[in-house]
XYZ file of N, CA and C in Angstrom:
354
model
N 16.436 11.872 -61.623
C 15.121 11.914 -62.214
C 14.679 13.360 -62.371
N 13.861 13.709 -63.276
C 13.443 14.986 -63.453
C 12.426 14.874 -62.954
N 11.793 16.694 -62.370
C 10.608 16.750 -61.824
C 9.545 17.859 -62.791
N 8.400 17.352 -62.617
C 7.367 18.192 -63.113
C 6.317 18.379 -62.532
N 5.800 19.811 -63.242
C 5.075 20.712 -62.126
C 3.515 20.003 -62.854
N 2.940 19.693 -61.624
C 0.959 19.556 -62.501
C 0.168 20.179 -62.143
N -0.118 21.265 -62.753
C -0.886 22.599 -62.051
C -2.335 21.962 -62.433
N -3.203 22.020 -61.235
C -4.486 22.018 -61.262
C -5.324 23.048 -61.651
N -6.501 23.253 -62.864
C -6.900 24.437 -63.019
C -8.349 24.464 -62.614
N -8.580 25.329 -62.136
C -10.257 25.335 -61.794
C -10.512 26.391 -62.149
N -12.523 26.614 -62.394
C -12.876 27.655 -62.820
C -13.371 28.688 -61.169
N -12.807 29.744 -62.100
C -13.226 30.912 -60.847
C -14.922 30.585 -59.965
N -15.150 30.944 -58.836
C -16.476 31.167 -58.121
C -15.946 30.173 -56.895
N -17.376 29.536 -56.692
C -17.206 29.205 -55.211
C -16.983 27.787 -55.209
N -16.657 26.668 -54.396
C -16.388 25.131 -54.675
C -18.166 24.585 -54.956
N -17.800 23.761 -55.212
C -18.718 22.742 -55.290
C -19.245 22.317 -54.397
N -20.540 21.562 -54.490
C -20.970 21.333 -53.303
C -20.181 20.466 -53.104
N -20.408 19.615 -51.031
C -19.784 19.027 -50.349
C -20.250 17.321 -50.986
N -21.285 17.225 -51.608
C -21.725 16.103 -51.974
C -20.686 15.265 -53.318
N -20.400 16.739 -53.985
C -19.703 16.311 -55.303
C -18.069 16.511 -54.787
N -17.641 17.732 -53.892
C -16.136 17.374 -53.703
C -15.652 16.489 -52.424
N -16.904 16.066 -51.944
C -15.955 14.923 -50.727
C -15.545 13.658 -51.741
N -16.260 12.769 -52.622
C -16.147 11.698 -53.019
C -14.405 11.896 -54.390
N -14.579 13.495 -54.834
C -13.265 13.459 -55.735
C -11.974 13.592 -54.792
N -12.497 14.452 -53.627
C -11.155 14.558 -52.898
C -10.995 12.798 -51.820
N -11.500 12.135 -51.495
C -11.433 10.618 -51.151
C -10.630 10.091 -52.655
N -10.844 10.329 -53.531
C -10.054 9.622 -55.033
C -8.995 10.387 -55.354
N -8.323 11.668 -54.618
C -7.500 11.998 -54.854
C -6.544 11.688 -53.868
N -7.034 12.000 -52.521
C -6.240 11.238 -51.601
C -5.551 9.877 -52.079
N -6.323 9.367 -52.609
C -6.049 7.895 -53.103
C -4.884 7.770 -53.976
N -4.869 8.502 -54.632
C -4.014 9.066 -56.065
C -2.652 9.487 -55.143
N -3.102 10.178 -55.003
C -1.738 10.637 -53.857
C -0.986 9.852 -53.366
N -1.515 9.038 -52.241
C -0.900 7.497 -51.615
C -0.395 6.852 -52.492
N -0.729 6.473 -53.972
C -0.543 5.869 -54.985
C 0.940 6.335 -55.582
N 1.021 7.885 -55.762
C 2.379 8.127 -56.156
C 3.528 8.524 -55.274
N 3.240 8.023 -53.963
C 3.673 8.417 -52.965
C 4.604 6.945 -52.950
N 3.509 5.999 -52.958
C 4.088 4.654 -52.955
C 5.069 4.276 -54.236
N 4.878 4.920 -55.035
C 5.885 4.816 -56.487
C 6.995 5.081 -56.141
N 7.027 6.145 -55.394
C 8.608 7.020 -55.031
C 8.612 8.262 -55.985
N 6.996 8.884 -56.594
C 7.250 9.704 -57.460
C 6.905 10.994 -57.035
N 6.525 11.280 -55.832
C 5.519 12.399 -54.681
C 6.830 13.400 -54.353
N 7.188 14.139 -54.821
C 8.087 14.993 -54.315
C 6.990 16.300 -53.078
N 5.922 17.117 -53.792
C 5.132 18.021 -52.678
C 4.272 18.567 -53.161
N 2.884 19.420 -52.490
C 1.602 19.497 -53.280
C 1.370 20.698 -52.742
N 0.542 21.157 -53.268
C -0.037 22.612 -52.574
C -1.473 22.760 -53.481
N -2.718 23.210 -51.916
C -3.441 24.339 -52.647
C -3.459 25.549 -52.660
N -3.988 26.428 -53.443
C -3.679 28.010 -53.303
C -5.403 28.483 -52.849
N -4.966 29.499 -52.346
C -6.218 30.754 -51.730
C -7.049 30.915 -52.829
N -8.237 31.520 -53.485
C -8.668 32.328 -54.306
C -7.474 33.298 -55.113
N -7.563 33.494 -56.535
C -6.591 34.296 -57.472
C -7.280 35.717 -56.291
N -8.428 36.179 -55.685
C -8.311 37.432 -55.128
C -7.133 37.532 -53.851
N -6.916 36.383 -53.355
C -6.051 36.700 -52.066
C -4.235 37.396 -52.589
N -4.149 36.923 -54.275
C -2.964 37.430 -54.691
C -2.590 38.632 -54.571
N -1.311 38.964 -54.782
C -0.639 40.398 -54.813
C 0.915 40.121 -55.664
N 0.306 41.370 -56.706
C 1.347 40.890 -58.185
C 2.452 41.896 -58.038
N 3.683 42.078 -57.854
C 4.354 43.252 -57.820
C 5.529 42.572 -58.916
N 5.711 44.269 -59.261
C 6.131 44.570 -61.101
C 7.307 45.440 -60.823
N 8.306 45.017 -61.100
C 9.154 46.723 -61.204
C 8.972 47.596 -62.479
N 8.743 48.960 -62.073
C 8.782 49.875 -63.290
C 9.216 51.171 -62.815
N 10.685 51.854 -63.456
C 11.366 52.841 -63.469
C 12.027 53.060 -62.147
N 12.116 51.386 -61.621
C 13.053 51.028 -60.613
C 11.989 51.446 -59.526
N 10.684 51.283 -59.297
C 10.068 51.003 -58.538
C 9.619 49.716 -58.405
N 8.921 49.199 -57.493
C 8.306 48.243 -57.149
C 6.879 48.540 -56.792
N 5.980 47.636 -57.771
C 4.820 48.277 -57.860
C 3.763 47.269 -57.094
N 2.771 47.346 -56.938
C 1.963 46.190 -56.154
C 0.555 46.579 -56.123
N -0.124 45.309 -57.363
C -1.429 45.110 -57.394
C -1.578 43.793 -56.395
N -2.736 44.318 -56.348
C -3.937 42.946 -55.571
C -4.579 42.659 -56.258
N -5.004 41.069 -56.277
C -5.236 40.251 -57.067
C -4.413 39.314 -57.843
N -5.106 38.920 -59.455
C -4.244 38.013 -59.926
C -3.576 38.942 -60.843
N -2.163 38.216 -61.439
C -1.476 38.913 -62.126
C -2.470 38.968 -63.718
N -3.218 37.945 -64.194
C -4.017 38.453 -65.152
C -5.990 38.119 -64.775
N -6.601 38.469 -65.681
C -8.303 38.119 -65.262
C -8.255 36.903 -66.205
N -9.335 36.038 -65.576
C -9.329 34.796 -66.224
C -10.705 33.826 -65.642
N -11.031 33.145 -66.682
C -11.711 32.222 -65.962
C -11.997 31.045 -65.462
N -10.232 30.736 -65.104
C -9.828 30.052 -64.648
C -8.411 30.400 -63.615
N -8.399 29.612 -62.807
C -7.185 30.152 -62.159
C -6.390 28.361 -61.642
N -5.264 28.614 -61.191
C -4.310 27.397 -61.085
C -4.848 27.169 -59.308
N -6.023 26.406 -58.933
C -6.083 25.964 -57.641
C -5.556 25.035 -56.733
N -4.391 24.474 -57.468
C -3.330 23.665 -56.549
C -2.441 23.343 -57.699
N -1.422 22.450 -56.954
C -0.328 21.782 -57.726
C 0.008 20.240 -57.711
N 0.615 19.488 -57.959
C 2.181 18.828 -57.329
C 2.960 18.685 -58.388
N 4.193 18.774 -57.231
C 5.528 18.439 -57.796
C 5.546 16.752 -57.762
N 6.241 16.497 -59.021
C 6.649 14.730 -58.761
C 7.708 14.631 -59.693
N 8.328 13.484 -59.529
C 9.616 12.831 -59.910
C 9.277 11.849 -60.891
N 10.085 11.824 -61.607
C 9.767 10.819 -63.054
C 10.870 10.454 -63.941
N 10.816 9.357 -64.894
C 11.796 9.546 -65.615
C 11.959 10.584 -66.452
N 10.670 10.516 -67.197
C 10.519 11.326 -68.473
C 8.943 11.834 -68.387
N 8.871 13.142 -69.715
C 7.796 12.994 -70.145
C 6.822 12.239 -70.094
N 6.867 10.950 -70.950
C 5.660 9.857 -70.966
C 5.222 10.064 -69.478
N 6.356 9.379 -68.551
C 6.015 9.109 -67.267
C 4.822 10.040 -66.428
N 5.812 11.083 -66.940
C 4.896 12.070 -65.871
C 3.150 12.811 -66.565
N 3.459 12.196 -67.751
C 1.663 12.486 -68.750
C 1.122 11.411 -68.168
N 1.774 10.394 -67.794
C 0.685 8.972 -67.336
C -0.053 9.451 -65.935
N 0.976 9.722 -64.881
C 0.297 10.524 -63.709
C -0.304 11.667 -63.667
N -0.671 12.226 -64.879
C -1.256 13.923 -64.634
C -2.515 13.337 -65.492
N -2.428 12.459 -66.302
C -4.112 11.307 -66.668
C -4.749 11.061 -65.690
N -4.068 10.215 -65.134
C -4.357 10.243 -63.452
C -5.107 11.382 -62.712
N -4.521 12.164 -62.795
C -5.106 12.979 -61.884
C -6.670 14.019 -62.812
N -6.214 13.843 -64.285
C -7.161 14.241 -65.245
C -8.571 13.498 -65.053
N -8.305 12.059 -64.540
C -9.680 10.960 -64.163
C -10.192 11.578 -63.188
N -9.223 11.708 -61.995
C -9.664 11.868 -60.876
C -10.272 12.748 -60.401
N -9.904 14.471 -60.970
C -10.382 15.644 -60.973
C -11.245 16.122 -62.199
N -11.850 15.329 -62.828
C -12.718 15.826 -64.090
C -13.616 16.458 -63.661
N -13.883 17.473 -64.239
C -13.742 18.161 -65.486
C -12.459 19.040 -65.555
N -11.671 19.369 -64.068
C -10.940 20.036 -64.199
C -9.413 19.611 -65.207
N -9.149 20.528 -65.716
C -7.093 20.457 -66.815
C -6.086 20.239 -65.521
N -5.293 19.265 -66.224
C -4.113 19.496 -65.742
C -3.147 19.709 -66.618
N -2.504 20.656 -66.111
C -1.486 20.996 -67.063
C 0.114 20.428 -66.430
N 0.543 19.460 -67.403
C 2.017 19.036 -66.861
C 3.464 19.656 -67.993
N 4.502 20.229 -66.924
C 5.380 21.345 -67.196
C 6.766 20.157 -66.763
N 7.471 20.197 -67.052
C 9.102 20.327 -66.568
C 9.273 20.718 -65.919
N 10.067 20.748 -65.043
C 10.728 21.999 -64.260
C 12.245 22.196 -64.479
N 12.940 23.378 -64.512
C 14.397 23.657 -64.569
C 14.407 23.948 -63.371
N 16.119 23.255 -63.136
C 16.663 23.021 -62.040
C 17.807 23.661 -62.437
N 18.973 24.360 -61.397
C 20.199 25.246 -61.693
C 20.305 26.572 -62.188
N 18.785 26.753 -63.192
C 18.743 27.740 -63.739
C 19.100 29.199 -62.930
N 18.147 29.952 -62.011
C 18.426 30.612 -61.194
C 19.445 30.347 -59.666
N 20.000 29.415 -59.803
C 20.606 29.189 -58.644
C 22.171 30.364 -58.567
């Protein structure tokens, strides 16, 4: 089965209140269990603030290193998951899913290559 990446995007600043993200994160939990029980849950992550980043670049065979995000934006990728699927379709049906569940926030669903760098 192939896997694809569903990057969660949120807009930069501070969360939401506790009133509006306890009841989405209870429906995501849910979501979760849900593709967990499919056999399609491969692993999830949230990330820090784009400020906790550190971008390093080589140039003229140095290694260079900003803090922050690698670009400004007003939005940044505040979590993920990986999941297993047959196909395409499959894996647009579960990132809908998660499009219900996390509205207003995008999800963006990717492929992933496998072997490539190995």
């Amino acid at each position: 089965m192939k896997q694809y990446l569903l990057s969660i995007y949120q807009p930069d600043g501070p969360p939401p209140p506790p009133e509006f993200l306890e009841p989405v994160m209870r429906n995501l939990e849910a979501l979760n269990a849900e593709i967990r029980a499919a056999g399609a849950w491969v692993f999830a992550g949230g990330l820090h603030p784009p400020s906790t980043a550190t971008v390093l670049r080589l140039k003229d065979d140095e290694v260079l290193m900003t803090d922050g995000p690698f670009v400004e934006g007003k939005e940044h990728i505040g979590g993920f998951t990986v999941i297993q699927a047959p196909d395409l379709d499959a894996a647009l049906a579960w990132g809908r899913k998660y499009a219900r569940v996390l509205s207003p926030l995008s999800i963006e669903v990717r492929p992933m290559e496998h072997g490539t760098f190995a």
